[in-house]
Structures are given as C-alpha cells and as structure tokens.
Amino acid sequence: QKEVEQNSGPLSVPEGAIASLNCTYSDRGSQSFFWYRQYSGKSPELIMSIYSNGDKEDGRFTAQLNKASQYVSLLIRDSQPSDSATYLCAVNMGDTDKLIFGTGTRLQVFP
Amino acid sequence: SQTIHQWPATLVQPVGSPLSLECTVEGTSNPNLYWYRQAAGRGLQLLFYSVGIGQISSEVPQNLSASRPQDRQFILSSKKLLLSDSGFYLCAWRTVFSEAFFGQGTRLTVV
C-alpha cells in the first residue's frame, strides 16, 4: 500500500461546478495534512493545511479530514479554468519529519 | 519573511558526470529541509530530508547523496549521473509538522 494515494485523473468539470479531490493515507498516526496546486513546469504552491477532523474553509476551497477513515479531501467551489492544474495531497507521516506526497490529481476545468 | 533559493534553474549534464545542486533558505532558523524529485508526469518522490546540520535521512539512496554543511544550506550531489536521474528537483523547507515551501526547482536532463 502506498503511503499517500490519489486518483491521477484527469478530473474534468465545467466552469462554475464543484471539483472534489480525494486522498487516502496509510499511517494512522499522521496529524498534519496539506493540499498543494502545481501548474505544469512550476513548483507546488500551498493551498491549505488541515490538522483536525472536520472541514476547513478558505475562500472557494474547503479541506475535509476524517482521521478514522484516513481520508482527506479538497473541494473547489465555482471552479474556474485557471484552477486547471495538478493537485497534490501531502501527509506528514506519523510523528516523523517525513512529508510524503501523493502522485497528484490533474484537474481540467472547461469553459 | 522567509525565502528559499535554488539553483540552477535548468541543467543538462552527460551520463557519468557529477552533480551538485544547492538550496539555501533565508529568514528562518533550524528549518527542516527536503529534496524531492519529480519525473515527467509523475508525483514528488522524497529523496532526502534533514532536521539539522549534518543530519541526513535518506529515502532513495541510489547514486545520490545529500549534505547540510550549514543550518540553512542543503546540497544534493551525485558522483556519476545516470539517465534515470533526469527530472525536476525541488528543495523545500518547513518547521516541525507545518506546511512546506518550495524553491523554484531545477530541471535536470541527463544526456
């Protein structure tokens, strides 16, 4: 089992729709979770961090964490073509300093 | 504010040649430092991380090595490059359990 898993996509959604991105992780002791956006040829940019079970909202983005199910998700409301990118889930493994990334989900928002 | 510098931006090297990539961080003390590699169309693979001067944890040793000679300097090296070493190399810094911030990356092509 991979440490952090994501569906590679592409996930295609129309402009204005909600995009839902999912991530699962293997280490039940993990406490820190992050979502990044990466445009082609560029380095990843932080979107959100989440540390507690439940939802965390920031503008059009909502991160959801369920530690019992070892599941993290990112919702993007009112998706825009500029949101088209690869979205990476990152998990701090247990109480170590290892920060592991999933393979990313490619999101395509069409007009 | 904190900044991270990574150079060079692009590099073309022949098979069997040595490699040295450097990363420096400004505006913070005792950061955790990370080297990741991203093959074309793939996710981020953790190569090395460091929690302090001279402390290196290796995830994928192969023919690469890392060193941290100063608190805010992290170096990735190889004595003899392989074709499979081609990729996008990313340096990142973070404080304990927090989000990571990336440099601009080095695109390495081994020919």
GROMACS .gro file of C-alpha atoms in nm:
model
  222
    1GLN     CA    1   0.000   0.000   0.000
    2LYS     CA    2   0.131   0.342  -0.096
    3GLU     CA    3   0.177   0.589   0.187
    4VAL     CA    4  -0.039   0.855   0.020
    5GLU     CA    5  -0.277   0.772  -0.264
    6GLN     CA    6  -0.466   0.991  -0.508
    7ASN     CA    7  -0.659   0.924  -0.826
    8SER     CA    8  -0.441   1.052  -1.111
    9GLY     CA    9  -0.739   1.177  -1.314
   10PRO     CA   10  -0.788   1.377  -1.521
   11LEU     CA   11  -1.093   1.507  -1.343
   12SER     CA   12  -1.290   1.723  -1.584
   13VAL     CA   13  -1.551   1.967  -1.455
   14PRO     CA   14  -1.737   2.255  -1.620
   15GLU     CA   15  -1.671   2.612  -1.520
   16GLY     CA   16  -1.873   2.705  -1.211
   17ALA     CA   17  -1.906   2.348  -1.084
   18ILE     CA   18  -1.764   2.195  -0.766
   19ALA     CA   19  -1.448   1.989  -0.806
   20SER     CA   20  -1.390   1.716  -0.547
   21LEU     CA   21  -1.040   1.577  -0.498
   22ASN     CA   22  -0.965   1.284  -0.270
   23CYS     CA   23  -0.665   1.142  -0.088
   24THR     CA   24  -0.607   0.847   0.142
   25TYR     CA   25  -0.305   0.777   0.362
   26SER     CA   26  -0.161   0.472   0.531
   27ASP     CA   27  -0.018   0.594   0.863
   28ARG     CA   28  -0.298   0.616   1.119
   29GLY     CA   29  -0.076   0.829   1.344
   30SER     CA   30  -0.048   1.114   1.093
   31GLN     CA   31  -0.159   1.454   1.222
   32SER     CA   32  -0.069   1.712   0.953
   33PHE     CA   33  -0.221   1.728   0.606
   34PHE     CA   34  -0.171   1.967   0.317
   35TRP     CA   35  -0.305   2.042  -0.028
   36TYR     CA   36  -0.085   2.192  -0.299
   37ARG     CA   37  -0.151   2.311  -0.651
   38GLN     CA   38   0.110   2.264  -0.922
   39TYR     CA   39   0.097   2.420  -1.265
   40SER     CA   40   0.290   2.249  -1.541
   41GLY     CA   41   0.662   2.316  -1.512
   42LYS     CA   42   0.628   2.505  -1.184
   43SER     CA   43   0.690   2.419  -0.822
   44PRO     CA   44   0.397   2.330  -0.592
   45GLU     CA   45   0.211   2.610  -0.414
   46LEU     CA   46   0.035   2.561  -0.082
   47ILE     CA   47  -0.344   2.586  -0.091
   48MET     CA   48  -0.442   2.473   0.258
   49SER     CA   49  -0.333   2.287   0.565
   50ILE     CA   50  -0.562   2.089   0.796
   51TYR     CA   51  -0.485   1.928   1.129
   52SER     CA   52  -0.823   1.847   1.291
   53ASN     CA   53  -1.115   1.633   1.186
   54GLY     CA   54  -1.389   1.818   1.003
   55ASP     CA   55  -1.399   2.095   0.747
   56LYS     CA   56  -1.175   2.396   0.697
   57GLU     CA   57  -1.281   2.666   0.454
   58ASP     CA   58  -1.067   2.929   0.281
   59GLY     CA   59  -1.241   3.123   0.007
   60ARG     CA   60  -1.351   2.882  -0.266
   61PHE     CA   61  -1.155   2.596  -0.111
   62THR     CA   62  -1.270   2.355   0.161
   63ALA     CA   63  -1.048   2.084   0.304
   64GLN     CA   64  -1.210   1.791   0.481
   65LEU     CA   65  -1.032   1.549   0.713
   66ASN     CA   66  -1.151   1.218   0.853
   67LYS     CA   67  -0.874   1.056   1.056
   68ALA     CA   68  -1.081   0.747   1.139
   69SER     CA   69  -1.115   0.672   0.767
   70GLN     CA   70  -0.764   0.804   0.689
   71TYR     CA   71  -0.913   1.029   0.425
   72VAL     CA   72  -0.852   1.390   0.320
   73SER     CA   73  -1.041   1.577   0.051
   74LEU     CA   74  -1.039   1.916  -0.117
   75LEU     CA   75  -1.347   2.083  -0.260
   76ILE     CA   76  -1.315   2.369  -0.506
   77ARG     CA   77  -1.635   2.568  -0.547
   78ASP     CA   78  -1.715   2.777  -0.852
   79SER     CA   79  -1.430   2.615  -1.045
   80GLN     CA   80  -1.251   2.841  -1.294
   81PRO     CA   81  -1.038   2.750  -1.597
   82SER     CA   82  -0.743   2.898  -1.404
   83ASP     CA   83  -0.791   2.618  -1.147
   84SER     CA   84  -0.677   2.368  -1.411
   85ALA     CA   85  -0.363   2.219  -1.259
   86THR     CA   86  -0.239   1.914  -1.071
   87TYR     CA   87  -0.346   1.898  -0.707
   88LEU     CA   88  -0.111   1.725  -0.466
   89CYS     CA   89  -0.201   1.586  -0.127
   90ALA     CA   90   0.079   1.577   0.131
   91VAL     CA   91   0.084   1.399   0.465
   92ASN     CA   92   0.332   1.422   0.750
   93MET     CA   93   0.389   1.056   0.830
   94GLY     CA   94   0.309   0.980   1.194
   95ASP     CA   95   0.532   1.167   1.437
   96THR     CA   96   0.828   1.165   1.198
   97ASP     CA   97   0.956   1.454   0.987
   98LYS     CA   98   0.878   1.274   0.662
   99LEU     CA   99   0.644   1.471   0.436
  100ILE     CA  100   0.507   1.239   0.170
  101PHE     CA  101   0.317   1.349  -0.139
  102GLY     CA  102   0.060   1.164  -0.342
  103THR     CA  103   0.102   1.133  -0.716
  104GLY     CA  104  -0.146   1.416  -0.771
  105THR     CA  105  -0.482   1.455  -0.945
  106ARG     CA  106  -0.496   1.650  -1.269
  107LEU     CA  107  -0.796   1.882  -1.277
  108GLN     CA  108  -0.933   2.026  -1.601
  109VAL     CA  109  -1.196   2.299  -1.583
  110PHE     CA  110  -1.358   2.363  -1.920
  111PRO     CA  111  -1.550   2.680  -2.014
  112SER     CA  112   0.984   3.690   0.551
  113GLN     CA  113   1.131   3.356   0.458
  114THR     CA  114   1.266   3.285   0.111
  115ILE     CA  115   1.421   2.979  -0.047
  116HIS     CA  116   1.672   2.991  -0.328
  117GLN     CA  117   1.752   2.700  -0.555
  118TRP     CA  118   1.985   2.695  -0.848
  119PRO     CA  119   2.046   2.643  -1.130
  120ALA     CA  120   1.701   2.654  -1.291
  121THR     CA  121   1.798   2.419  -1.573
  122LEU     CA  122   2.089   2.186  -1.623
  123VAL     CA  123   2.196   1.949  -1.900
  124GLN     CA  124   2.461   1.701  -1.799
  125PRO     CA  125   2.620   1.399  -1.972
  126VAL     CA  126   2.586   1.050  -1.830
  127GLY     CA  127   2.863   0.979  -1.582
  128SER     CA  128   2.924   1.341  -1.491
  129PRO     CA  129   2.898   1.473  -1.133
  130LEU     CA  130   2.612   1.679  -0.998
  131SER     CA  131   2.578   1.945  -0.732
  132LEU     CA  132   2.252   2.127  -0.664
  133GLU     CA  133   2.235   2.387  -0.392
  134CYS     CA  134   1.947   2.522  -0.188
  135THR     CA  135   1.956   2.799   0.071
  136VAL     CA  136   1.687   2.939   0.297
  137GLU     CA  137   1.668   3.290   0.440
  138GLY     CA  138   1.465   3.436   0.722
  139THR     CA  139   1.432   3.131   0.946
  140SER     CA  140   1.649   2.924   1.176
  141ASN     CA  141   1.685   2.547   1.208
  142PRO     CA  142   1.437   2.460   0.932
  143ASN     CA  143   1.366   2.107   0.820
  144LEU     CA  144   1.500   2.076   0.465
  145TYR     CA  145   1.388   1.837   0.191
  146TRP     CA  146   1.493   1.723  -0.155
  147TYR     CA  147   1.226   1.583  -0.385
  148ARG     CA  148   1.246   1.460  -0.743
  149GLN     CA  149   0.959   1.466  -0.990
  150ALA     CA  150   0.986   1.259  -1.306
  151ALA     CA  151   0.788   1.380  -1.608
  152GLY     CA  152   0.415   1.344  -1.542
  153ARG     CA  153   0.472   1.187  -1.201
  154GLY     CA  154   0.439   1.280  -0.835
  155LEU     CA  155   0.701   1.408  -0.591
  156GLN     CA  156   0.942   1.144  -0.466
  157LEU     CA  157   1.111   1.222  -0.136
  158LEU     CA  158   1.487   1.174  -0.172
  159PHE     CA  159   1.640   1.318   0.146
  160TYR     CA  160   1.540   1.525   0.445
  161SER     CA  161   1.733   1.692   0.723
  162VAL     CA  162   1.630   1.818   1.065
  163GLY     CA  163   1.966   1.977   1.148
  164ILE     CA  164   2.326   2.036   1.045
  165GLY     CA  165   2.490   1.709   0.945
  166GLN     CA  166   2.167   1.511   0.998
  167ILE     CA  167   2.050   1.348   0.676
  168SER     CA  168   1.775   1.088   0.632
  169SER     CA  169   1.784   0.903   0.303
  170GLU     CA  170   1.470   0.768   0.141
  171VAL     CA  171   1.606   0.667  -0.200
  172PRO     CA  172   1.987   0.637  -0.178
  173GLN     CA  173   2.068   0.506  -0.526
  174ASN     CA  174   2.358   0.714  -0.659
  175LEU     CA  175   2.257   1.040  -0.494
  176SER     CA  176   2.372   1.192  -0.166
  177ALA     CA  177   2.285   1.499   0.036
  178SER     CA  178   2.469   1.719   0.280
  179ARG     CA  179   2.379   2.002   0.514
  180PRO     CA  180   2.701   2.190   0.590
  181GLN     CA  181   2.522   2.494   0.736
  182ASP     CA  182   2.188   2.546   0.909
  183ARG     CA  183   2.017   2.691   0.602
  184GLN     CA  184   2.206   2.518   0.322
  185PHE     CA  185   2.117   2.184   0.167
  186ILE     CA  186   2.316   2.025  -0.116
  187LEU     CA  187   2.225   1.734  -0.343
  188SER     CA  188   2.512   1.555  -0.512
  189SER     CA  189   2.600   1.268  -0.736
  190LYS     CA  190   2.939   1.136  -0.840
  191LYS     CA  191   2.812   0.981  -1.165
  192LEU     CA  192   2.479   1.068  -1.317
  193LEU     CA  193   2.253   0.809  -1.479
  194LEU     CA  194   1.992   0.869  -1.748
  195SER     CA  195   1.727   0.783  -1.489
  196ASP     CA  196   1.838   1.081  -1.276
  197SER     CA  197   1.665   1.319  -1.518
  198GLY     CA  198   1.378   1.505  -1.361
  199PHE     CA  199   1.259   1.814  -1.178
  200TYR     CA  200   1.443   1.853  -0.848
  201LEU     CA  201   1.272   2.050  -0.576
  202CYS     CA  202   1.408   2.177  -0.247
  203ALA     CA  203   1.166   2.263   0.033
  204TRP     CA  204   1.178   2.395   0.389
  205ARG     CA  205   0.935   2.374   0.677
  206THR     CA  206   0.918   2.396   1.053
  207VAL     CA  207   0.813   2.090   1.251
  208PHE     CA  208   0.478   1.947   1.130
  209SER     CA  209   0.396   2.267   0.938
  210GLU     CA  210   0.345   2.324   0.566
  211ALA     CA  211   0.642   2.307   0.329
  212PHE     CA  212   0.754   2.586   0.096
  213PHE     CA  213   0.933   2.507  -0.226
  214GLY     CA  214   1.211   2.660  -0.428
  215GLN     CA  215   1.171   2.721  -0.798
  216GLY     CA  216   1.317   2.384  -0.887
  217THR     CA  217   1.597   2.260  -1.111
  218ARG     CA  218   1.511   2.080  -1.431
  219LEU     CA  219   1.790   1.828  -1.490
  220THR     CA  220   1.832   1.650  -1.820
  221VAL     CA  221   2.094   1.375  -1.835
  222VAL     CA  222   2.205   1.304  -2.193
   0.00000   0.00000   0.00000
